[in-house]
């Protein structure tokens, strides 16, 4: 008798489970100015999608998700269970939110995500900044480009004021537990290893690689093709093509491995090494001041010119200067 009861209960539970977790299909026709959006999307019945949300074609929304009234999802977006989109958020085509991911905020402003981006497990992207000067009534903004892989537990904040933006370019790999604070400007094709932390107003150019647990002080600039060693605390600028490490981070030469991998020619690398030695490794007391050594570098190649300009820019009055260097630091 008890076996029969258990069997009957199990059958009923399976029927209930099948009914509860079976996806259903919705067709939306939402007017927005002069345009009409039509969407044939798969939406799980346990998810909450506001009727004013705009969904592109082929959107898939898993269990226990939520989408705000002012959200816009491009074609082919996919939300895994327990992911959420808040506030005025615009997702491009083929974006993917993994389980627990949160995108957007209900504060004034907006979060704009490009196409082909992946937001990792429990990542938080486009929320209010942690700047105490921020006023809740001010609009704040985040703009993310295309083809970025934002991994688990990463946090990326909106700007701290309406006149600025947090910006992330294209093709970046932002590994687990990284933090990108308000008003940062990130270029293209960068790799931030786990636990890389960027304070407010940091600017990172292109093809920069940070090792794990790197910390970058607010308002610092990091030049293209540079490498930041693991555990570095970067409190001043890192010019183009250079490698730094330590607490506080010091110049340790050129990023020769990165330059080679990115297709710099032997002639370019040789000229960069010559210029680096002239500027940073001259032990001759008669060689003049730093600015004089910088002016004495003769260049023909664009790569050397760009490195010199990056150094000069870091010496401007509104910048933090260059990371310290030692004469014994070789390339």
PDB file of C-alpha atoms in Angstrom:
ATOM      1  CA  UNK A   1       0.000   0.000   0.000  1.00  0.00           C
ATOM      2  CA  UNK A   2       2.780   2.422   0.918  1.00  0.00           C
ATOM      3  CA  UNK A   3       4.626   1.494  -2.287  1.00  0.00           C
ATOM      4  CA  UNK A   4       1.545   2.383  -4.332  1.00  0.00           C
ATOM      5  CA  UNK A   5       1.214   5.723  -2.546  1.00  0.00           C
ATOM      6  CA  UNK A   6       4.866   6.552  -3.193  1.00  0.00           C
ATOM      7  CA  UNK A   7       4.502   5.587  -6.847  1.00  0.00           C
ATOM      8  CA  UNK A   8       1.405   7.744  -7.243  1.00  0.00           C
ATOM      9  CA  UNK A   9       3.092  10.689  -5.523  1.00  0.00           C
ATOM     10  CA  UNK A  10       6.191  10.368  -7.739  1.00  0.00           C
ATOM     11  CA  UNK A  11       4.058  10.322 -10.889  1.00  0.00           C
ATOM     12  CA  UNK A  12       2.179  13.419  -9.782  1.00  0.00           C
ATOM     13  CA  UNK A  13       5.449  15.183  -8.974  1.00  0.00           C
ATOM     14  CA  UNK A  14       6.855  14.406 -12.416  1.00  0.00           C
ATOM     15  CA  UNK A  15       3.707  15.748 -14.081  1.00  0.00           C
ATOM     16  CA  UNK A  16       3.862  18.938 -11.989  1.00  0.00           C
ATOM     17  CA  UNK A  17       7.586  19.368 -12.709  1.00  0.00           C
ATOM     18  CA  UNK A  18       7.028  18.970 -16.465  1.00  0.00           C
ATOM     19  CA  UNK A  19       4.217  21.512 -16.410  1.00  0.00           C
ATOM     20  CA  UNK A  20       6.121  24.043 -14.313  1.00  0.00           C
ATOM     21  CA  UNK A  21       9.418  23.989 -16.211  1.00  0.00           C
ATOM     22  CA  UNK A  22       8.185  23.666 -19.764  1.00  0.00           C
ATOM     23  CA  UNK A  23       9.028  26.813 -21.792  1.00  0.00           C
ATOM     24  CA  UNK A  24       6.255  28.775 -23.395  1.00  0.00           C
ATOM     25  CA  UNK A  25       6.274  31.011 -26.474  1.00  0.00           C
ATOM     26  CA  UNK A  26       5.358  34.689 -26.626  1.00  0.00           C
ATOM     27  CA  UNK A  27       5.007  37.073 -29.544  1.00  0.00           C
ATOM     28  CA  UNK A  28       5.527  40.761 -28.763  1.00  0.00           C
ATOM     29  CA  UNK A  29       4.560  43.711 -30.949  1.00  0.00           C
ATOM     30  CA  UNK A  30       5.863  46.777 -29.149  1.00  0.00           C
ATOM     31  CA  UNK A  31       5.727  50.268 -30.683  1.00  0.00           C
ATOM     32  CA  UNK A  32       8.733  52.529 -30.119  1.00  0.00           C
ATOM     33  CA  UNK A  33       8.467  55.899 -31.865  1.00  0.00           C
ATOM     34  CA  UNK A  34       7.989  55.028 -35.541  1.00  0.00           C
ATOM     35  CA  UNK A  35       9.243  51.465 -35.270  1.00  0.00           C
ATOM     36  CA  UNK A  36       7.509  48.221 -34.427  1.00  0.00           C
ATOM     37  CA  UNK A  37       9.423  45.388 -32.764  1.00  0.00           C
ATOM     38  CA  UNK A  38       8.319  41.805 -33.257  1.00  0.00           C
ATOM     39  CA  UNK A  39       9.772  38.989 -31.225  1.00  0.00           C
ATOM     40  CA  UNK A  40       9.259  35.248 -31.205  1.00  0.00           C
ATOM     41  CA  UNK A  41      11.034  34.295 -28.025  1.00  0.00           C
ATOM     42  CA  UNK A  42      11.280  31.355 -25.664  1.00  0.00           C
ATOM     43  CA  UNK A  43      10.436  32.550 -22.152  1.00  0.00           C
ATOM     44  CA  UNK A  44      10.268  30.232 -19.194  1.00  0.00           C
ATOM     45  CA  UNK A  45       7.014  30.593 -17.212  1.00  0.00           C
ATOM     46  CA  UNK A  46       8.870  31.298 -13.946  1.00  0.00           C
ATOM     47  CA  UNK A  47      10.556  34.383 -15.397  1.00  0.00           C
ATOM     48  CA  UNK A  48       9.179  37.910 -15.127  1.00  0.00           C
ATOM     49  CA  UNK A  49       9.363  39.923 -18.335  1.00  0.00           C
ATOM     50  CA  UNK A  50       7.737  43.338 -18.293  1.00  0.00           C
ATOM     51  CA  UNK A  51       5.276  43.726 -21.193  1.00  0.00           C
ATOM     52  CA  UNK A  52       7.027  46.956 -22.259  1.00  0.00           C
ATOM     53  CA  UNK A  53      10.406  45.256 -22.648  1.00  0.00           C
ATOM     54  CA  UNK A  54      11.549  44.946 -26.249  1.00  0.00           C
ATOM     55  CA  UNK A  55      12.834  41.554 -27.316  1.00  0.00           C
ATOM     56  CA  UNK A  56      14.540  40.743 -30.582  1.00  0.00           C
ATOM     57  CA  UNK A  57      14.100  37.586 -32.607  1.00  0.00           C
ATOM     58  CA  UNK A  58      15.147  34.267 -31.129  1.00  0.00           C
ATOM     59  CA  UNK A  59      15.631  35.468 -27.553  1.00  0.00           C
ATOM     60  CA  UNK A  60      15.806  32.675 -24.968  1.00  0.00           C
ATOM     61  CA  UNK A  61      15.017  33.411 -21.312  1.00  0.00           C
ATOM     62  CA  UNK A  62      15.542  30.641 -18.770  1.00  0.00           C
ATOM     63  CA  UNK A  63      13.891  30.063 -15.375  1.00  0.00           C
ATOM     64  CA  UNK A  64      13.683  32.719 -12.645  1.00  0.00           C
ATOM     65  CA  UNK A  65      14.964  35.615 -14.747  1.00  0.00           C
ATOM     66  CA  UNK A  66      13.616  39.170 -14.738  1.00  0.00           C
ATOM     67  CA  UNK A  67      13.658  41.915 -17.381  1.00  0.00           C
ATOM     68  CA  UNK A  68      12.727  45.536 -16.720  1.00  0.00           C
ATOM     69  CA  UNK A  69      10.207  47.659 -18.571  1.00  0.00           C
ATOM     70  CA  UNK A  70      12.796  49.789 -20.381  1.00  0.00           C
ATOM     71  CA  UNK A  71      15.135  46.957 -21.381  1.00  0.00           C
ATOM     72  CA  UNK A  72      15.910  46.163 -25.015  1.00  0.00           C
ATOM     73  CA  UNK A  73      17.356  42.801 -26.051  1.00  0.00           C
ATOM     74  CA  UNK A  74      18.792  42.210 -29.491  1.00  0.00           C
ATOM     75  CA  UNK A  75      18.336  39.139 -31.646  1.00  0.00           C
ATOM     76  CA  UNK A  76      19.559  35.835 -30.299  1.00  0.00           C
ATOM     77  CA  UNK A  77      20.218  36.940 -26.724  1.00  0.00           C
ATOM     78  CA  UNK A  78      20.210  34.162 -24.142  1.00  0.00           C
ATOM     79  CA  UNK A  79      19.584  34.463 -20.410  1.00  0.00           C
ATOM     80  CA  UNK A  80      20.521  31.503 -18.236  1.00  0.00           C
ATOM     81  CA  UNK A  81      18.556  30.756 -15.035  1.00  0.00           C
ATOM     82  CA  UNK A  82      18.552  33.448 -12.381  1.00  0.00           C
ATOM     83  CA  UNK A  83      20.008  36.260 -14.486  1.00  0.00           C
ATOM     84  CA  UNK A  84      18.480  39.739 -14.395  1.00  0.00           C
ATOM     85  CA  UNK A  85      18.311  42.912 -16.480  1.00  0.00           C
ATOM     86  CA  UNK A  86      17.373  46.117 -14.666  1.00  0.00           C
ATOM     87  CA  UNK A  87      16.750  49.722 -15.612  1.00  0.00           C
ATOM     88  CA  UNK A  88      17.385  51.321 -18.970  1.00  0.00           C
ATOM     89  CA  UNK A  89      19.572  48.617 -20.483  1.00  0.00           C
ATOM     90  CA  UNK A  90      20.219  47.874 -24.143  1.00  0.00           C
ATOM     91  CA  UNK A  91      21.763  44.527 -25.140  1.00  0.00           C
ATOM     92  CA  UNK A  92      23.028  43.991 -28.666  1.00  0.00           C
ATOM     93  CA  UNK A  93      22.604  40.812 -30.686  1.00  0.00           C
ATOM     94  CA  UNK A  94      23.751  37.416 -29.428  1.00  0.00           C
ATOM     95  CA  UNK A  95      24.619  38.451 -25.890  1.00  0.00           C
ATOM     96  CA  UNK A  96      24.655  35.780 -23.197  1.00  0.00           C
ATOM     97  CA  UNK A  97      24.002  36.209 -19.492  1.00  0.00           C
ATOM     98  CA  UNK A  98      25.152  33.258 -17.415  1.00  0.00           C
ATOM     99  CA  UNK A  99      23.461  32.138 -14.189  1.00  0.00           C
ATOM    100  CA  UNK A 100      23.254  34.882 -11.584  1.00  0.00           C
ATOM    101  CA  UNK A 101      24.467  37.675 -13.856  1.00  0.00           C
ATOM    102  CA  UNK A 102      23.017  41.147 -13.224  1.00  0.00           C
ATOM    103  CA  UNK A 103      23.091  43.861 -15.902  1.00  0.00           C
ATOM    104  CA  UNK A 104      21.860  47.420 -15.447  1.00  0.00           C
ATOM    105  CA  UNK A 105      20.450  49.440 -12.576  1.00  0.00           C
ATOM    106  CA  UNK A 106      17.266  51.354 -11.792  1.00  0.00           C
ATOM    107  CA  UNK A 107      19.165  54.598 -11.217  1.00  0.00           C
ATOM    108  CA  UNK A 108      19.007  57.368 -13.860  1.00  0.00           C
ATOM    109  CA  UNK A 109      21.161  56.812 -16.907  1.00  0.00           C
ATOM    110  CA  UNK A 110      21.656  53.706 -18.998  1.00  0.00           C
ATOM    111  CA  UNK A 111      23.775  50.656 -19.695  1.00  0.00           C
ATOM    112  CA  UNK A 112      24.523  49.891 -23.347  1.00  0.00           C
ATOM    113  CA  UNK A 113      26.054  46.523 -24.204  1.00  0.00           C
ATOM    114  CA  UNK A 114      27.155  45.737 -27.754  1.00  0.00           C
ATOM    115  CA  UNK A 115      26.858  42.451 -29.635  1.00  0.00           C
ATOM    116  CA  UNK A 116      28.358  39.012 -28.945  1.00  0.00           C
ATOM    117  CA  UNK A 117      29.198  39.704 -25.316  1.00  0.00           C
ATOM    118  CA  UNK A 118      29.193  37.081 -22.567  1.00  0.00           C
ATOM    119  CA  UNK A 119      28.422  38.143 -18.986  1.00  0.00           C
ATOM    120  CA  UNK A 120      29.716  35.444 -16.640  1.00  0.00           C
ATOM    121  CA  UNK A 121      28.246  33.701 -13.626  1.00  0.00           C
ATOM    122  CA  UNK A 122      27.201  36.196 -10.930  1.00  0.00           C
ATOM    123  CA  UNK A 123      28.903  39.102 -12.679  1.00  0.00           C
ATOM    124  CA  UNK A 124      27.450  42.553 -11.973  1.00  0.00           C
ATOM    125  CA  UNK A 125      27.651  44.982 -14.899  1.00  0.00           C
ATOM    126  CA  UNK A 126      26.305  48.505 -15.205  1.00  0.00           C
ATOM    127  CA  UNK A 127      25.310  49.234 -11.612  1.00  0.00           C
ATOM    128  CA  UNK A 128      25.720  52.372  -9.520  1.00  0.00           C
ATOM    129  CA  UNK A 129      29.286  53.414  -8.805  1.00  0.00           C
ATOM    130  CA  UNK A 130      30.969  53.367  -5.390  1.00  0.00           C
ATOM    131  CA  UNK A 131      32.024  57.009  -5.480  1.00  0.00           C
ATOM    132  CA  UNK A 132      30.728  58.906  -2.430  1.00  0.00           C
ATOM    133  CA  UNK A 133      30.488  62.057  -4.559  1.00  0.00           C
ATOM    134  CA  UNK A 134      27.832  60.441  -6.735  1.00  0.00           C
ATOM    135  CA  UNK A 135      24.324  61.873  -6.373  1.00  0.00           C
ATOM    136  CA  UNK A 136      21.450  59.399  -6.911  1.00  0.00           C
ATOM    137  CA  UNK A 137      19.537  61.880  -9.067  1.00  0.00           C
ATOM    138  CA  UNK A 138      22.443  62.188 -11.558  1.00  0.00           C
ATOM    139  CA  UNK A 139      22.382  60.080 -14.693  1.00  0.00           C
ATOM    140  CA  UNK A 140      25.279  57.626 -14.995  1.00  0.00           C
ATOM    141  CA  UNK A 141      26.413  55.591 -17.980  1.00  0.00           C
ATOM    142  CA  UNK A 142      28.223  52.469 -19.096  1.00  0.00           C
ATOM    143  CA  UNK A 143      29.066  51.620 -22.695  1.00  0.00           C
ATOM    144  CA  UNK A 144      30.468  48.212 -23.637  1.00  0.00           C
ATOM    145  CA  UNK A 145      31.543  47.304 -27.165  1.00  0.00           C
ATOM    146  CA  UNK A 146      31.414  43.957 -28.961  1.00  0.00           C
ATOM    147  CA  UNK A 147      32.909  40.495 -28.482  1.00  0.00           C
ATOM    148  CA  UNK A 148      33.886  40.890 -24.835  1.00  0.00           C
ATOM    149  CA  UNK A 149      34.150  37.933 -22.456  1.00  0.00           C
ATOM    150  CA  UNK A 150      33.355  39.143 -18.948  1.00  0.00           C
ATOM    151  CA  UNK A 151      33.883  36.256 -16.582  1.00  0.00           C
ATOM    152  CA  UNK A 152      32.399  35.187 -13.259  1.00  0.00           C
ATOM    153  CA  UNK A 153      32.026  37.564 -10.292  1.00  0.00           C
ATOM    154  CA  UNK A 154      33.343  40.558 -12.219  1.00  0.00           C
ATOM    155  CA  UNK A 155      31.938  43.993 -11.347  1.00  0.00           C
ATOM    156  CA  UNK A 156      31.795  46.917 -13.779  1.00  0.00           C
ATOM    157  CA  UNK A 157      30.268  50.207 -12.626  1.00  0.00           C
ATOM    158  CA  UNK A 158      28.627  53.108 -14.373  1.00  0.00           C
ATOM    159  CA  UNK A 159      30.105  56.608 -14.407  1.00  0.00           C
ATOM    160  CA  UNK A 160      30.043  58.871 -11.365  1.00  0.00           C
ATOM    161  CA  UNK A 161      28.526  61.853 -13.167  1.00  0.00           C
ATOM    162  CA  UNK A 162      26.329  62.601 -16.142  1.00  0.00           C
ATOM    163  CA  UNK A 163      29.140  64.305 -18.061  1.00  0.00           C
ATOM    164  CA  UNK A 164      31.312  61.172 -18.128  1.00  0.00           C
ATOM    165  CA  UNK A 165      31.025  57.514 -19.065  1.00  0.00           C
ATOM    166  CA  UNK A 166      32.570  54.201 -18.174  1.00  0.00           C
ATOM    167  CA  UNK A 167      33.662  52.763 -21.530  1.00  0.00           C
ATOM    168  CA  UNK A 168      34.889  49.312 -22.524  1.00  0.00           C
ATOM    169  CA  UNK A 169      35.913  48.628 -26.106  1.00  0.00           C
ATOM    170  CA  UNK A 170      35.913  45.437 -28.177  1.00  0.00           C
ATOM    171  CA  UNK A 171      37.431  42.003 -27.792  1.00  0.00           C
ATOM    172  CA  UNK A 172      38.484  42.200 -24.149  1.00  0.00           C
ATOM    173  CA  UNK A 173      38.895  39.182 -21.877  1.00  0.00           C
ATOM    174  CA  UNK A 174      38.064  40.206 -18.317  1.00  0.00           C
ATOM    175  CA  UNK A 175      38.695  37.198 -16.090  1.00  0.00           C
ATOM    176  CA  UNK A 176      37.061  36.190 -12.838  1.00  0.00           C
ATOM    177  CA  UNK A 177      36.588  38.608  -9.926  1.00  0.00           C
ATOM    178  CA  UNK A 178      37.957  41.661 -11.753  1.00  0.00           C
ATOM    179  CA  UNK A 179      36.681  45.128 -10.907  1.00  0.00           C
ATOM    180  CA  UNK A 180      36.390  48.106 -13.258  1.00  0.00           C
ATOM    181  CA  UNK A 181      35.311  51.202 -11.377  1.00  0.00           C
ATOM    182  CA  UNK A 182      33.473  54.343 -12.451  1.00  0.00           C
ATOM    183  CA  UNK A 183      34.635  56.469 -15.372  1.00  0.00           C
ATOM    184  CA  UNK A 184      37.296  54.008 -16.565  1.00  0.00           C
ATOM    185  CA  UNK A 185      38.185  53.961 -20.252  1.00  0.00           C
ATOM    186  CA  UNK A 186      39.224  50.544 -21.566  1.00  0.00           C
ATOM    187  CA  UNK A 187      40.362  50.036 -25.143  1.00  0.00           C
ATOM    188  CA  UNK A 188      40.354  46.905 -27.304  1.00  0.00           C
ATOM    189  CA  UNK A 189      41.819  43.402 -27.034  1.00  0.00           C
ATOM    190  CA  UNK A 190      43.027  43.651 -23.461  1.00  0.00           C
ATOM    191  CA  UNK A 191      43.449  40.694 -21.096  1.00  0.00           C
ATOM    192  CA  UNK A 192      42.802  41.292 -17.397  1.00  0.00           C
ATOM    193  CA  UNK A 193      43.723  38.231 -15.351  1.00  0.00           C
ATOM    194  CA  UNK A 194      41.821  37.213 -12.222  1.00  0.00           C
ATOM    195  CA  UNK A 195      41.385  39.818  -9.475  1.00  0.00           C
ATOM    196  CA  UNK A 196      42.663  42.729 -11.520  1.00  0.00           C
ATOM    197  CA  UNK A 197      41.279  45.861  -9.852  1.00  0.00           C
ATOM    198  CA  UNK A 198      40.935  49.213 -11.605  1.00  0.00           C
ATOM    199  CA  UNK A 199      40.098  52.273  -9.511  1.00  0.00           C
ATOM    200  CA  UNK A 200      38.079  55.186 -10.847  1.00  0.00           C
ATOM    201  CA  UNK A 201      39.122  57.135 -13.958  1.00  0.00           C
ATOM    202  CA  UNK A 202      41.808  54.633 -15.003  1.00  0.00           C
ATOM    203  CA  UNK A 203      42.575  54.565 -18.732  1.00  0.00           C
ATOM    204  CA  UNK A 204      43.863  51.410 -20.394  1.00  0.00           C
ATOM    205  CA  UNK A 205      44.706  51.491 -24.085  1.00  0.00           C
ATOM    206  CA  UNK A 206      44.881  48.406 -26.373  1.00  0.00           C
ATOM    207  CA  UNK A 207      46.517  44.967 -26.094  1.00  0.00           C
ATOM    208  CA  UNK A 208      47.409  45.402 -22.434  1.00  0.00           C
ATOM    209  CA  UNK A 209      47.920  42.238 -20.376  1.00  0.00           C
ATOM    210  CA  UNK A 210      47.696  42.200 -16.594  1.00  0.00           C
ATOM    211  CA  UNK A 211      48.676  39.206 -14.499  1.00  0.00           C
ATOM    212  CA  UNK A 212      46.622  38.160 -11.474  1.00  0.00           C
ATOM    213  CA  UNK A 213      45.891  40.417  -8.492  1.00  0.00           C
ATOM    214  CA  UNK A 214      47.042  43.592 -10.221  1.00  0.00           C
ATOM    215  CA  UNK A 215      45.846  46.865  -8.680  1.00  0.00           C
ATOM    216  CA  UNK A 216      45.775  50.166 -10.581  1.00  0.00           C
ATOM    217  CA  UNK A 217      45.454  53.487  -8.756  1.00  0.00           C
ATOM    218  CA  UNK A 218      42.814  56.000  -9.821  1.00  0.00           C
ATOM    219  CA  UNK A 219      43.620  58.343 -12.734  1.00  0.00           C
ATOM    220  CA  UNK A 220      46.518  56.173 -13.953  1.00  0.00           C
ATOM    221  CA  UNK A 221      47.108  55.579 -17.674  1.00  0.00           C
ATOM    222  CA  UNK A 222      48.333  52.252 -19.039  1.00  0.00           C
ATOM    223  CA  UNK A 223      49.763  52.342 -22.549  1.00  0.00           C
ATOM    224  CA  UNK A 224      49.174  49.866 -25.351  1.00  0.00           C
ATOM    225  CA  UNK A 225      51.083  46.564 -25.532  1.00  0.00           C
ATOM    226  CA  UNK A 226      52.270  46.827 -21.935  1.00  0.00           C
ATOM    227  CA  UNK A 227      52.426  44.044 -19.341  1.00  0.00           C
ATOM    228  CA  UNK A 228      51.689  44.360 -15.621  1.00  0.00           C
ATOM    229  CA  UNK A 229      53.203  41.615 -13.488  1.00  0.00           C
ATOM    230  CA  UNK A 230      51.230  39.609 -10.959  1.00  0.00           C
ATOM    231  CA  UNK A 231      50.504  41.378  -7.698  1.00  0.00           C
ATOM    232  CA  UNK A 232      51.637  44.742  -9.026  1.00  0.00           C
ATOM    233  CA  UNK A 233      50.358  47.904  -7.377  1.00  0.00           C
ATOM    234  CA  UNK A 234      50.450  50.482 -10.151  1.00  0.00           C
ATOM    235  CA  UNK A 235      50.302  53.999  -8.737  1.00  0.00           C
ATOM    236  CA  UNK A 236      51.732  55.887 -11.742  1.00  0.00           C
ATOM    237  CA  UNK A 237      51.477  55.682 -15.522  1.00  0.00           C
ATOM    238  CA  UNK A 238      52.816  52.791 -17.571  1.00  0.00           C
ATOM    239  CA  UNK A 239      53.972  54.029 -21.021  1.00  0.00           C
ATOM    240  CA  UNK A 240      53.455  52.050 -24.210  1.00  0.00           C
ATOM    241  CA  UNK A 241      55.306  48.750 -24.739  1.00  0.00           C
ATOM    242  CA  UNK A 242      56.673  48.514 -21.217  1.00  0.00           C
ATOM    243  CA  UNK A 243      56.632  45.915 -18.464  1.00  0.00           C
ATOM    244  CA  UNK A 244      56.173  46.721 -14.774  1.00  0.00           C
ATOM    245  CA  UNK A 245      56.094  44.689 -11.576  1.00  0.00           C
ATOM    246  CA  UNK A 246      56.302  45.116  -7.851  1.00  0.00           C
ATOM    247  CA  UNK A 247      54.808  47.134  -5.021  1.00  0.00           C
ATOM    248  CA  UNK A 248      54.969  49.943  -5.942  1.00  0.00           C
ATOM    249  CA  UNK A 249      55.304  48.895  -9.551  1.00  0.00           C
ATOM    250  CA  UNK A 250      58.610  49.716 -11.271  1.00  0.00           C
ATOM    251  CA  UNK A 251      59.626  49.564 -14.913  1.00  0.00           C
ATOM    252  CA  UNK A 252      61.329  46.266 -15.688  1.00  0.00           C
ATOM    253  CA  UNK A 253      62.056  46.796 -19.356  1.00  0.00           C
ATOM    254  CA  UNK A 254      60.061  46.338 -22.545  1.00  0.00           C
ATOM    255  CA  UNK A 255      57.275  43.806 -22.979  1.00  0.00           C
ATOM    256  CA  UNK A 256      59.342  41.876 -25.493  1.00  0.00           C
ATOM    257  CA  UNK A 257      57.188  38.745 -25.440  1.00  0.00           C
ATOM    258  CA  UNK A 258      54.015  40.743 -26.040  1.00  0.00           C
ATOM    259  CA  UNK A 259      55.588  42.808 -28.802  1.00  0.00           C
ATOM    260  CA  UNK A 260      56.829  39.692 -30.581  1.00  0.00           C
ATOM    261  CA  UNK A 261      53.457  37.993 -30.317  1.00  0.00           C
ATOM    262  CA  UNK A 262      51.715  41.060 -31.736  1.00  0.00           C
ATOM    263  CA  UNK A 263      53.867  41.110 -34.845  1.00  0.00           C
ATOM    264  CA  UNK A 264      56.389  43.860 -34.145  1.00  0.00           C
ATOM    265  CA  UNK A 265      59.372  43.460 -36.435  1.00  0.00           C
ATOM    266  CA  UNK A 266      62.928  42.735 -35.301  1.00  0.00           C
ATOM    267  CA  UNK A 267      63.931  46.222 -36.432  1.00  0.00           C
ATOM    268  CA  UNK A 268      61.149  47.840 -34.387  1.00  0.00           C
ATOM    269  CA  UNK A 269      62.033  45.887 -31.266  1.00  0.00           C
ATOM    270  CA  UNK A 270      65.737  46.631 -31.655  1.00  0.00           C
ATOM    271  CA  UNK A 271      65.028  50.360 -32.020  1.00  0.00           C
ATOM    272  CA  UNK A 272      62.710  50.342 -28.998  1.00  0.00           C
ATOM    273  CA  UNK A 273      65.383  48.635 -26.895  1.00  0.00           C
ATOM    274  CA  UNK A 274      67.964  51.212 -27.935  1.00  0.00           C
ATOM    275  CA  UNK A 275      65.626  54.064 -27.025  1.00  0.00           C
ATOM    276  CA  UNK A 276      64.685  52.444 -23.707  1.00  0.00           C
ATOM    277  CA  UNK A 277      68.338  52.040 -22.703  1.00  0.00           C
ATOM    278  CA  UNK A 278      69.086  55.632 -23.655  1.00  0.00           C
ATOM    279  CA  UNK A 279      66.240  56.969 -21.509  1.00  0.00           C
ATOM    280  CA  UNK A 280      66.040  54.646 -18.521  1.00  0.00           C
ATOM    281  CA  UNK A 281      69.353  52.780 -18.206  1.00  0.00           C
ATOM    282  CA  UNK A 282      71.987  55.430 -18.688  1.00  0.00           C
ATOM    283  CA  UNK A 283      74.319  55.304 -15.683  1.00  0.00           C
ATOM    284  CA  UNK A 284      76.554  58.070 -17.037  1.00  0.00           C
ATOM    285  CA  UNK A 285      76.208  61.155 -14.843  1.00  0.00           C
ATOM    286  CA  UNK A 286      77.103  63.365 -17.803  1.00  0.00           C
ATOM    287  CA  UNK A 287      74.168  62.119 -19.849  1.00  0.00           C
ATOM    288  CA  UNK A 288      71.907  64.890 -18.601  1.00  0.00           C
ATOM    289  CA  UNK A 289      68.487  64.951 -16.961  1.00  0.00           C
ATOM    290  CA  UNK A 290      65.629  62.640 -17.810  1.00  0.00           C
ATOM    291  CA  UNK A 291      64.040  65.250 -20.075  1.00  0.00           C
ATOM    292  CA  UNK A 292      67.364  65.838 -21.830  1.00  0.00           C
ATOM    293  CA  UNK A 293      67.890  62.127 -22.456  1.00  0.00           C
ATOM    294  CA  UNK A 294      64.355  61.926 -23.797  1.00  0.00           C
ATOM    295  CA  UNK A 295      65.060  64.762 -26.224  1.00  0.00           C
ATOM    296  CA  UNK A 296      68.303  63.129 -27.418  1.00  0.00           C
ATOM    297  CA  UNK A 297      66.580  59.981 -28.713  1.00  0.00           C
ATOM    298  CA  UNK A 298      66.691  59.901 -32.494  1.00  0.00           C
ATOM    299  CA  UNK A 299      63.943  57.906 -34.132  1.00  0.00           C
ATOM    300  CA  UNK A 300      62.809  56.918 -37.576  1.00  0.00           C
ATOM    301  CA  UNK A 301      60.218  54.247 -36.811  1.00  0.00           C
ATOM    302  CA  UNK A 302      56.673  55.023 -35.729  1.00  0.00           C
ATOM    303  CA  UNK A 303      56.887  52.606 -32.784  1.00  0.00           C
ATOM    304  CA  UNK A 304      59.715  54.602 -31.180  1.00  0.00           C
ATOM    305  CA  UNK A 305      57.923  57.875 -31.810  1.00  0.00           C
ATOM    306  CA  UNK A 306      54.769  56.493 -30.148  1.00  0.00           C
ATOM    307  CA  UNK A 307      56.730  55.343 -27.098  1.00  0.00           C
ATOM    308  CA  UNK A 308      58.360  58.762 -26.696  1.00  0.00           C
ATOM    309  CA  UNK A 309      55.006  60.509 -27.033  1.00  0.00           C
ATOM    310  CA  UNK A 310      53.465  58.184 -24.449  1.00  0.00           C
ATOM    311  CA  UNK A 311      56.262  59.058 -22.010  1.00  0.00           C
ATOM    312  CA  UNK A 312      55.862  62.792 -22.622  1.00  0.00           C
ATOM    313  CA  UNK A 313      52.101  62.579 -22.129  1.00  0.00           C
ATOM    314  CA  UNK A 314      52.643  60.931 -18.742  1.00  0.00           C
ATOM    315  CA  UNK A 315      54.854  63.823 -17.672  1.00  0.00           C
ATOM    316  CA  UNK A 316      52.099  66.398 -18.218  1.00  0.00           C
ATOM    317  CA  UNK A 317      50.930  68.385 -15.192  1.00  0.00           C
ATOM    318  CA  UNK A 318      47.516  66.690 -15.023  1.00  0.00           C
ATOM    319  CA  UNK A 319      49.011  63.186 -15.045  1.00  0.00           C
ATOM    320  CA  UNK A 320      50.553  61.033 -12.320  1.00  0.00           C
ATOM    321  CA  UNK A 321      54.013  60.663 -13.838  1.00  0.00           C
ATOM    322  CA  UNK A 322      55.765  57.422 -14.813  1.00  0.00           C
ATOM    323  CA  UNK A 323      56.355  54.352 -12.675  1.00  0.00           C
ATOM    324  CA  UNK A 324      59.766  54.409 -11.025  1.00  0.00           C
ATOM    325  CA  UNK A 325      62.691  52.762 -12.789  1.00  0.00           C
ATOM    326  CA  UNK A 326      66.124  51.414 -11.877  1.00  0.00           C
ATOM    327  CA  UNK A 327      69.278  51.556 -13.947  1.00  0.00           C
ATOM    328  CA  UNK A 328      69.782  47.819 -13.635  1.00  0.00           C
ATOM    329  CA  UNK A 329      66.362  47.042 -15.162  1.00  0.00           C
ATOM    330  CA  UNK A 330      67.170  45.376 -18.446  1.00  0.00           C
ATOM    331  CA  UNK A 331      65.267  44.657 -21.633  1.00  0.00           C
TER     332      UNK A 331
END
